[in-house]
Short mmCIF file of C-alpha atoms and ligand atoms in Angstrom, two decimals:
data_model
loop_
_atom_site.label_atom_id
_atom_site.label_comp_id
_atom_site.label_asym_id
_atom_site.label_seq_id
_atom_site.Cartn_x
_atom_site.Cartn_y
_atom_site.Cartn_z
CA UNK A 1 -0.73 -3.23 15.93
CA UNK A 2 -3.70 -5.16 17.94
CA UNK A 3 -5.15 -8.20 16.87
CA UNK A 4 -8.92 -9.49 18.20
CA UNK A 5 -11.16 -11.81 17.03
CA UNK A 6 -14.73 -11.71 17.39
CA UNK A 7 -17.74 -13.70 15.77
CA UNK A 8 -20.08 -11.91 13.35
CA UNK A 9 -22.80 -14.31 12.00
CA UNK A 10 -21.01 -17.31 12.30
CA UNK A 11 -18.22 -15.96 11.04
CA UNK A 12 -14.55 -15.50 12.95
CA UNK A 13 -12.84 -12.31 11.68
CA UNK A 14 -9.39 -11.04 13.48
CA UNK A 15 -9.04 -7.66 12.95
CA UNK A 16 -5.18 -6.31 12.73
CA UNK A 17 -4.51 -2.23 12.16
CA UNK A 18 -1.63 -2.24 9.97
CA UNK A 19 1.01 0.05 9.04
CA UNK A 20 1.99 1.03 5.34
CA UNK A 21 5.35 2.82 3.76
CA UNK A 22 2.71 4.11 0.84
CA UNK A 23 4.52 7.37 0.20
CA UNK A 24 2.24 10.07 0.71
CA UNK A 25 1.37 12.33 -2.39
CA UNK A 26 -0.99 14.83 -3.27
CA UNK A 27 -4.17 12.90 -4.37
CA UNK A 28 -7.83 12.20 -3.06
CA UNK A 29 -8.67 10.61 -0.08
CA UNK A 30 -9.98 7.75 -2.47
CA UNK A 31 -7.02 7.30 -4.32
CA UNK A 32 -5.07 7.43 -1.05
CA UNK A 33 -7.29 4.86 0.39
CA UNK A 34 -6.69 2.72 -2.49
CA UNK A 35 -2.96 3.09 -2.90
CA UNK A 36 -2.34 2.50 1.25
CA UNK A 37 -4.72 -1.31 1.02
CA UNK A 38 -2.82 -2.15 -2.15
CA UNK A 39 1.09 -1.39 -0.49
CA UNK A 40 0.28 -2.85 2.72
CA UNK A 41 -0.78 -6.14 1.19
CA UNK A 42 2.16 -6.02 -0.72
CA UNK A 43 4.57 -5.20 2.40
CA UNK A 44 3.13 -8.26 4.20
CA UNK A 45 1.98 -10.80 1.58
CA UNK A 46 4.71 -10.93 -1.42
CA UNK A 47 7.98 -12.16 -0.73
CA UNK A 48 11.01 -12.65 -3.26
CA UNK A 49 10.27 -16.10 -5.30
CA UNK A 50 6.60 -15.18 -5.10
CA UNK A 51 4.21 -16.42 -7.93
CA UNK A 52 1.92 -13.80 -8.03
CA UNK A 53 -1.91 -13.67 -9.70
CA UNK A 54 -2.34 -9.75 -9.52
CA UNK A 55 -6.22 -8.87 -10.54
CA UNK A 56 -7.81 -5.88 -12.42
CA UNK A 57 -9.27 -2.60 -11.63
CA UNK A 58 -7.74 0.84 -10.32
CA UNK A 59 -6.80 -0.04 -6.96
CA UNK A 60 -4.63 -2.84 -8.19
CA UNK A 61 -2.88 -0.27 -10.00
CA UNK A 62 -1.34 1.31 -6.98
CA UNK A 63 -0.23 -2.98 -6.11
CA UNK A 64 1.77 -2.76 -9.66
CA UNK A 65 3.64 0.64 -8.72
CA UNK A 66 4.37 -1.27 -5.40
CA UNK A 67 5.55 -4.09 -7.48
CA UNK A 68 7.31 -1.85 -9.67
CA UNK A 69 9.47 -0.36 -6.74
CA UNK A 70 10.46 -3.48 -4.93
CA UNK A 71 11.65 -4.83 -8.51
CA UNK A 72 13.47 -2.13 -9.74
CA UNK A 73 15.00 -1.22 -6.11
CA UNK A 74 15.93 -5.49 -5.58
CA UNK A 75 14.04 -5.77 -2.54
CA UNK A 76 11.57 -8.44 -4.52
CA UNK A 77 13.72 -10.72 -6.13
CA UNK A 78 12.08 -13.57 -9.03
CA UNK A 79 8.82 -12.56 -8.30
CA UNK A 80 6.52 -13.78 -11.26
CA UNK A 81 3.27 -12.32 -11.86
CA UNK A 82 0.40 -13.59 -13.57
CA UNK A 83 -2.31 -10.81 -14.86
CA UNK A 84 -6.28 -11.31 -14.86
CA UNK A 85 -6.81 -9.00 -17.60
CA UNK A 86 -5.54 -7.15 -20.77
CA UNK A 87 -5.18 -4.02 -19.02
CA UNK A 88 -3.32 -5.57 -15.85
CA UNK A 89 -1.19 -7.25 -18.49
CA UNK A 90 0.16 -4.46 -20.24
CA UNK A 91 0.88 -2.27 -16.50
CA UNK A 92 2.76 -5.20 -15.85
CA UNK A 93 4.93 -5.13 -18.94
CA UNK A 94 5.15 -1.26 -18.89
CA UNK A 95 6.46 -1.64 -15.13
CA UNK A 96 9.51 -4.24 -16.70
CA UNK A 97 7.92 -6.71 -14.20
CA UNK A 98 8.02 -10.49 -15.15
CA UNK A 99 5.13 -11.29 -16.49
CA UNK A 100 3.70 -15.30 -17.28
CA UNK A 101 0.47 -17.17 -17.59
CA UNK A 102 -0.94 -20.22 -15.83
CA UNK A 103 0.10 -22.31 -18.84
CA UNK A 104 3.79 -21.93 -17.35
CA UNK A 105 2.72 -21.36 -13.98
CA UNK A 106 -0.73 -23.15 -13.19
CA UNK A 107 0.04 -23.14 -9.14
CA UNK A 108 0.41 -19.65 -7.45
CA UNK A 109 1.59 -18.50 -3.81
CA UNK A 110 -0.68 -15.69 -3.95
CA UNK A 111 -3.49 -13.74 -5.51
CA UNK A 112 -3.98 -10.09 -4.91
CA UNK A 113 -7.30 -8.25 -6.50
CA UNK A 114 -9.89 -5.61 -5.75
CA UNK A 115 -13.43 -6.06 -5.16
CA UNK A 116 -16.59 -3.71 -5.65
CA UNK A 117 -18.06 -5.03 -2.61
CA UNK A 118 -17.18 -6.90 0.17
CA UNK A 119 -19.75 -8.26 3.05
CA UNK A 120 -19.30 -9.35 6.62
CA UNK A 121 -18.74 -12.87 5.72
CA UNK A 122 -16.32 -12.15 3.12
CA UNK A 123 -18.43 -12.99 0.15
CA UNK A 124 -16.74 -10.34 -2.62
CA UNK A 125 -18.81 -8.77 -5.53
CA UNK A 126 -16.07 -8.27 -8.36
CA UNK A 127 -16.89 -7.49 -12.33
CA UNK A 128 -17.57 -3.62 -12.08
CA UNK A 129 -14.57 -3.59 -14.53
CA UNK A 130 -15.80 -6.77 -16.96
CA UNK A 131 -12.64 -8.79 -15.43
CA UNK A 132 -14.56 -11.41 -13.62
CA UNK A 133 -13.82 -14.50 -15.14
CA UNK A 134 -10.23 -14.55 -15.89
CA UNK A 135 -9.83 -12.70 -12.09
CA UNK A 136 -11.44 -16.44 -10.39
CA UNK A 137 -9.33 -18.44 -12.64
CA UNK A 138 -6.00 -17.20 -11.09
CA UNK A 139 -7.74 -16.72 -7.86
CA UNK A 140 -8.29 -20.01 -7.67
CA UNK A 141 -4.99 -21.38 -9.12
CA UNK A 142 -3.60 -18.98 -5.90
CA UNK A 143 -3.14 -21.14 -2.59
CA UNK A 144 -3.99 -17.56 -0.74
CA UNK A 145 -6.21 -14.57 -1.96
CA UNK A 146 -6.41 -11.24 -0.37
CA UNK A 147 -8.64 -8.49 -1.50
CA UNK A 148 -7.50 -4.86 -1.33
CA UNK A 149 -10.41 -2.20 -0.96
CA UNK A 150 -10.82 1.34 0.25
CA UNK A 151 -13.66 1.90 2.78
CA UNK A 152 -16.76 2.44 -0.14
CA UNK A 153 -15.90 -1.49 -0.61
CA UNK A 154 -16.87 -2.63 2.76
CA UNK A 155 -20.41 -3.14 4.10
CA UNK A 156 -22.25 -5.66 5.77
CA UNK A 157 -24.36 -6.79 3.35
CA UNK A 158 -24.45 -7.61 -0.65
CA UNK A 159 -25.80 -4.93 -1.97
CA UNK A 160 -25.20 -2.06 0.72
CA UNK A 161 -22.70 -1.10 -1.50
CA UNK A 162 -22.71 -1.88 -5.07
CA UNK A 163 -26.07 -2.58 -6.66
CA UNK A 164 -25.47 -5.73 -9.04
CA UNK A 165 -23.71 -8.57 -9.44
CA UNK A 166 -22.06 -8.70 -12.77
CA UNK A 167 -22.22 -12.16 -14.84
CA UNK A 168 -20.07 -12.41 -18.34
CA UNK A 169 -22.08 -14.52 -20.37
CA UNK A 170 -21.88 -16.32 -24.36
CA UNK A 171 -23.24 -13.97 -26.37
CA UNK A 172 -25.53 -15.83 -28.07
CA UNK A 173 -26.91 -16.75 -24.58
CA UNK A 174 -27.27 -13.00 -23.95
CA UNK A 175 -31.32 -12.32 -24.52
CA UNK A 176 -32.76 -15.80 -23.14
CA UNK A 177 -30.77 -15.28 -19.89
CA UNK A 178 -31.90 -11.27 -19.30
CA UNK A 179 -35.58 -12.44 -19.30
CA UNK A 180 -34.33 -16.40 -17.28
CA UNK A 181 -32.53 -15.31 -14.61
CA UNK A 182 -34.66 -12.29 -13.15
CA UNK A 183 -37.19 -15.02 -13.44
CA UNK A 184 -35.12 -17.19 -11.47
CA UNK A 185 -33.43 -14.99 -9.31
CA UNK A 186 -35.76 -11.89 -8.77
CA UNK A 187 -34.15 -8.42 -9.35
CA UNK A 188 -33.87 -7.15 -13.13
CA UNK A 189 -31.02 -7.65 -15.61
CA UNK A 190 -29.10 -5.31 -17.83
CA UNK A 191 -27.32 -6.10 -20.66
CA UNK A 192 -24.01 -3.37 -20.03
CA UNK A 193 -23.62 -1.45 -22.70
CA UNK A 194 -20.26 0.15 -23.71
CA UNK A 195 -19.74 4.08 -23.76
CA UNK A 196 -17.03 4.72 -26.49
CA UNK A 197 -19.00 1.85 -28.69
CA UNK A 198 -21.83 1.16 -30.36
CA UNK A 199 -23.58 -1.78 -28.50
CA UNK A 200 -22.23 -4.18 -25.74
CA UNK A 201 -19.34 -4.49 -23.88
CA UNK A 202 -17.09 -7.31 -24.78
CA UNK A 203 -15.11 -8.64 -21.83
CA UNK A 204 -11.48 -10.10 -22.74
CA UNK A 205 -12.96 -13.28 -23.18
CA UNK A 206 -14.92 -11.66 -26.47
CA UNK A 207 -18.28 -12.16 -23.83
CA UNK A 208 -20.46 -9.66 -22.65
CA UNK A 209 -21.32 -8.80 -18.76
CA UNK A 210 -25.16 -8.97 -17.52
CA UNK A 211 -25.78 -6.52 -14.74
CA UNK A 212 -28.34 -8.56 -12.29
CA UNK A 213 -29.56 -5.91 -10.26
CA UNK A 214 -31.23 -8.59 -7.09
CA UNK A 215 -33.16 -7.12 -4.45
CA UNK A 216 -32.44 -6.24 -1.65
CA UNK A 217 -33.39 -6.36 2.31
CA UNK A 218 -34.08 -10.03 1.88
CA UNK A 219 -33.16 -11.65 4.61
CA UNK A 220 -30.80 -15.05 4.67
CA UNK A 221 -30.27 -14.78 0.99
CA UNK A 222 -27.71 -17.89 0.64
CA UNK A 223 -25.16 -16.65 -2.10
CA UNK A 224 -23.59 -19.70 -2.41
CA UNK A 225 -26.35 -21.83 -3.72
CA UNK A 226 -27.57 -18.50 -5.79
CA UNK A 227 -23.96 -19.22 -7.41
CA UNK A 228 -24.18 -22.88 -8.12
CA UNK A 229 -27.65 -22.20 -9.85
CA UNK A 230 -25.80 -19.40 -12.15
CA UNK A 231 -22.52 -20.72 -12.59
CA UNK A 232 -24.66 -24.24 -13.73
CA UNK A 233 -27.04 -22.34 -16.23
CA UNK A 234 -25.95 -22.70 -19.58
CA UNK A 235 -24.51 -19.82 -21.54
CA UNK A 236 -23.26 -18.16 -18.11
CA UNK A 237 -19.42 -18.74 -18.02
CA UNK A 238 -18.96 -16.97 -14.41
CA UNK A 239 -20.03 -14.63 -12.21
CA UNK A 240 -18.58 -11.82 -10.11
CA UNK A 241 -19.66 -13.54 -6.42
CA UNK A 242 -16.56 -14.55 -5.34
CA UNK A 243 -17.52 -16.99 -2.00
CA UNK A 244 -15.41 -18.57 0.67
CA UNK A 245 -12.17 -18.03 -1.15
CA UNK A 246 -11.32 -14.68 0.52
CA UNK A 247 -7.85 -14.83 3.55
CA UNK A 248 -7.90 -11.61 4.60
CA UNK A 249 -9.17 -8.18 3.25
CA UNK A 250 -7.19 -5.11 3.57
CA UNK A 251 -9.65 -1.76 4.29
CA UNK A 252 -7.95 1.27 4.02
CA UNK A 253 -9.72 4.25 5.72
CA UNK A 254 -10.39 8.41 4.94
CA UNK A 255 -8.76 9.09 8.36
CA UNK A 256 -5.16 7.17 6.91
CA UNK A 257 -5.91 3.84 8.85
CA UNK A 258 -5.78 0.29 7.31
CA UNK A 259 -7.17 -2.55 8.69
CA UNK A 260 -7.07 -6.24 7.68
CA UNK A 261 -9.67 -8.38 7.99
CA UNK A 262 -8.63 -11.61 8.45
CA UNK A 263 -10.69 -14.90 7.65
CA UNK A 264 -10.24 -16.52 10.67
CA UNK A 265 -11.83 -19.60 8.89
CA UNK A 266 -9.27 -19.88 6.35
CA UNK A 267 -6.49 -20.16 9.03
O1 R5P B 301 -13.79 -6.07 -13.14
C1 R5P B 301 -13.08 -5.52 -12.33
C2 R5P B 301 -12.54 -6.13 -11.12
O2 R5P B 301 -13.32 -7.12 -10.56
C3 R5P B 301 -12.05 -5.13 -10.09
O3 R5P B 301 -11.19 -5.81 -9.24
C4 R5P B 301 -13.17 -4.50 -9.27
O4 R5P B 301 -14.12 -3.93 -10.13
C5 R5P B 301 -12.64 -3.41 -8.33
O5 R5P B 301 -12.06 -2.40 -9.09
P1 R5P B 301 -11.56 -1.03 -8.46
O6 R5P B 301 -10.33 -1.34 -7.67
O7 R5P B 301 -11.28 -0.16 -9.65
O8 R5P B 301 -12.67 -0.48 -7.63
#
């Protein structure tokens, strides 16, 4: 394991290669990639007594198996975990893992989730799954938040890798914003529309998501006040930009490497 920190626009980044007990198995490289981020967060960041937000989306799957083991085998000991979505919810229950809410447990230790995208200064695109909203209200109930990706997460800028930024919106908000905030913004917005369903989807919050496809190559784009005008326009409850919130990212490579990516700012 090495450690080095370097700047990269302004931002401090140590980068550690770590090591993972993920047992191999037959499976793509993808799903490998996924399933060796997710344990080696796990092996370093939750600890018997942990409160636990635990996000959405299929790599977090592979971070409830991990869960799963350590329960069942004692080696994680009252561990609480507190699910961003329906789906994450019921893995959680079908894994006999102890499962609560942020009524009974509105402080967490720790927050693990994926991302769709994550840039060079940390700033995460999340949503592709619908999950956005719920995922930054235990996020930010979480004193630390790590993001587990395989390598088609990490680029250098928004947008290098996944194409929109997802924002759940009130319903009846729906048509006003897909004509306000291109106008805003730039880009072009898409209502997303289910597949096994006739119309929109509906998040778990009974919303629906607006794909805002921005454009891209331009240069200094500051996502944080792009955020504060969304997150301030009425009818949008959240958005999937998920900005200085991030301690370290774990990157897990074709080759069988992982890497985390640690916020040096945040430390
Ligand atoms: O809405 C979904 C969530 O934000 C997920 O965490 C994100 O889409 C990444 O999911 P996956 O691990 O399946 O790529």
């Amino acid at each position: 394991m090495f450690s080095t920190k370097f700047p990269l626009s302004g931002v401090s980044r140590a980068v550690r290669m770590v090591t993972t007990t993920a047992p191999e198995a037959e499976m793509a490289p993808i799903e490998q990639a996924k399933k060796r981020a997710a344990y080696a967060c796990g092996e370093k960041y939750v600890h018997s007594g942990c409160r636990l937000g635990v996000g959405s989306g299929s790599t977090v799957k592979y971070l409830v198996e991990y869960l799963k083991q350590g329960y069942q085998n004692g080696q994680l000991k009252d561990i609480i975990c507190v699910p961003t979505s329906f789906l994450t919810k019921q893995w959680l229950i079908e894994s006999g893992l102890p499962v609560s809410d942020l009524d009974s447990h509105p402080e967490l230790d720790v927050c693990i989730d994926g991302a769709d995208e994550v840039d060079g200064q940390f700033t995460c695109i999340k949503g592709g799954g619908a999950c956005l909203a719920q995922e930054k209200i235990v996020q930010t109930a979480a004193k630390h938040f790590y993001v587990i990706a395989d390598y088609l997460k990490d680029s250098k800028h928004l947008g290098d890798r996944y194409p929109a930024v997802p924002i759940e919106v009130l319903p009846p908000a729906s048509q006003p914003l897909l004509l306000s905030i291109p106008r805003a913004e730039g880009g072009s917005c898409q209502l997303r529309q289910a597949t096994k369903k006739c119309g929109p989807v509906v998040t778990d919050n009974g919303n629906f998501i607006i794909d805002w496809q921005f454009e891209k190559n331009v240069s200094g784009r500051d996502w944080l006040a792009i955020q504060q005008r969304l997150a301030n326009t009425p009818g949008i409850v959240e958005t999937g930009l998920f900005i200085g919130c991030v301690d370290a990212v774990f990157f897990a490579y074709s080759d069988g490497s992982v890497k985390e990516i640690v916020n040096a700012k945040k430390h």
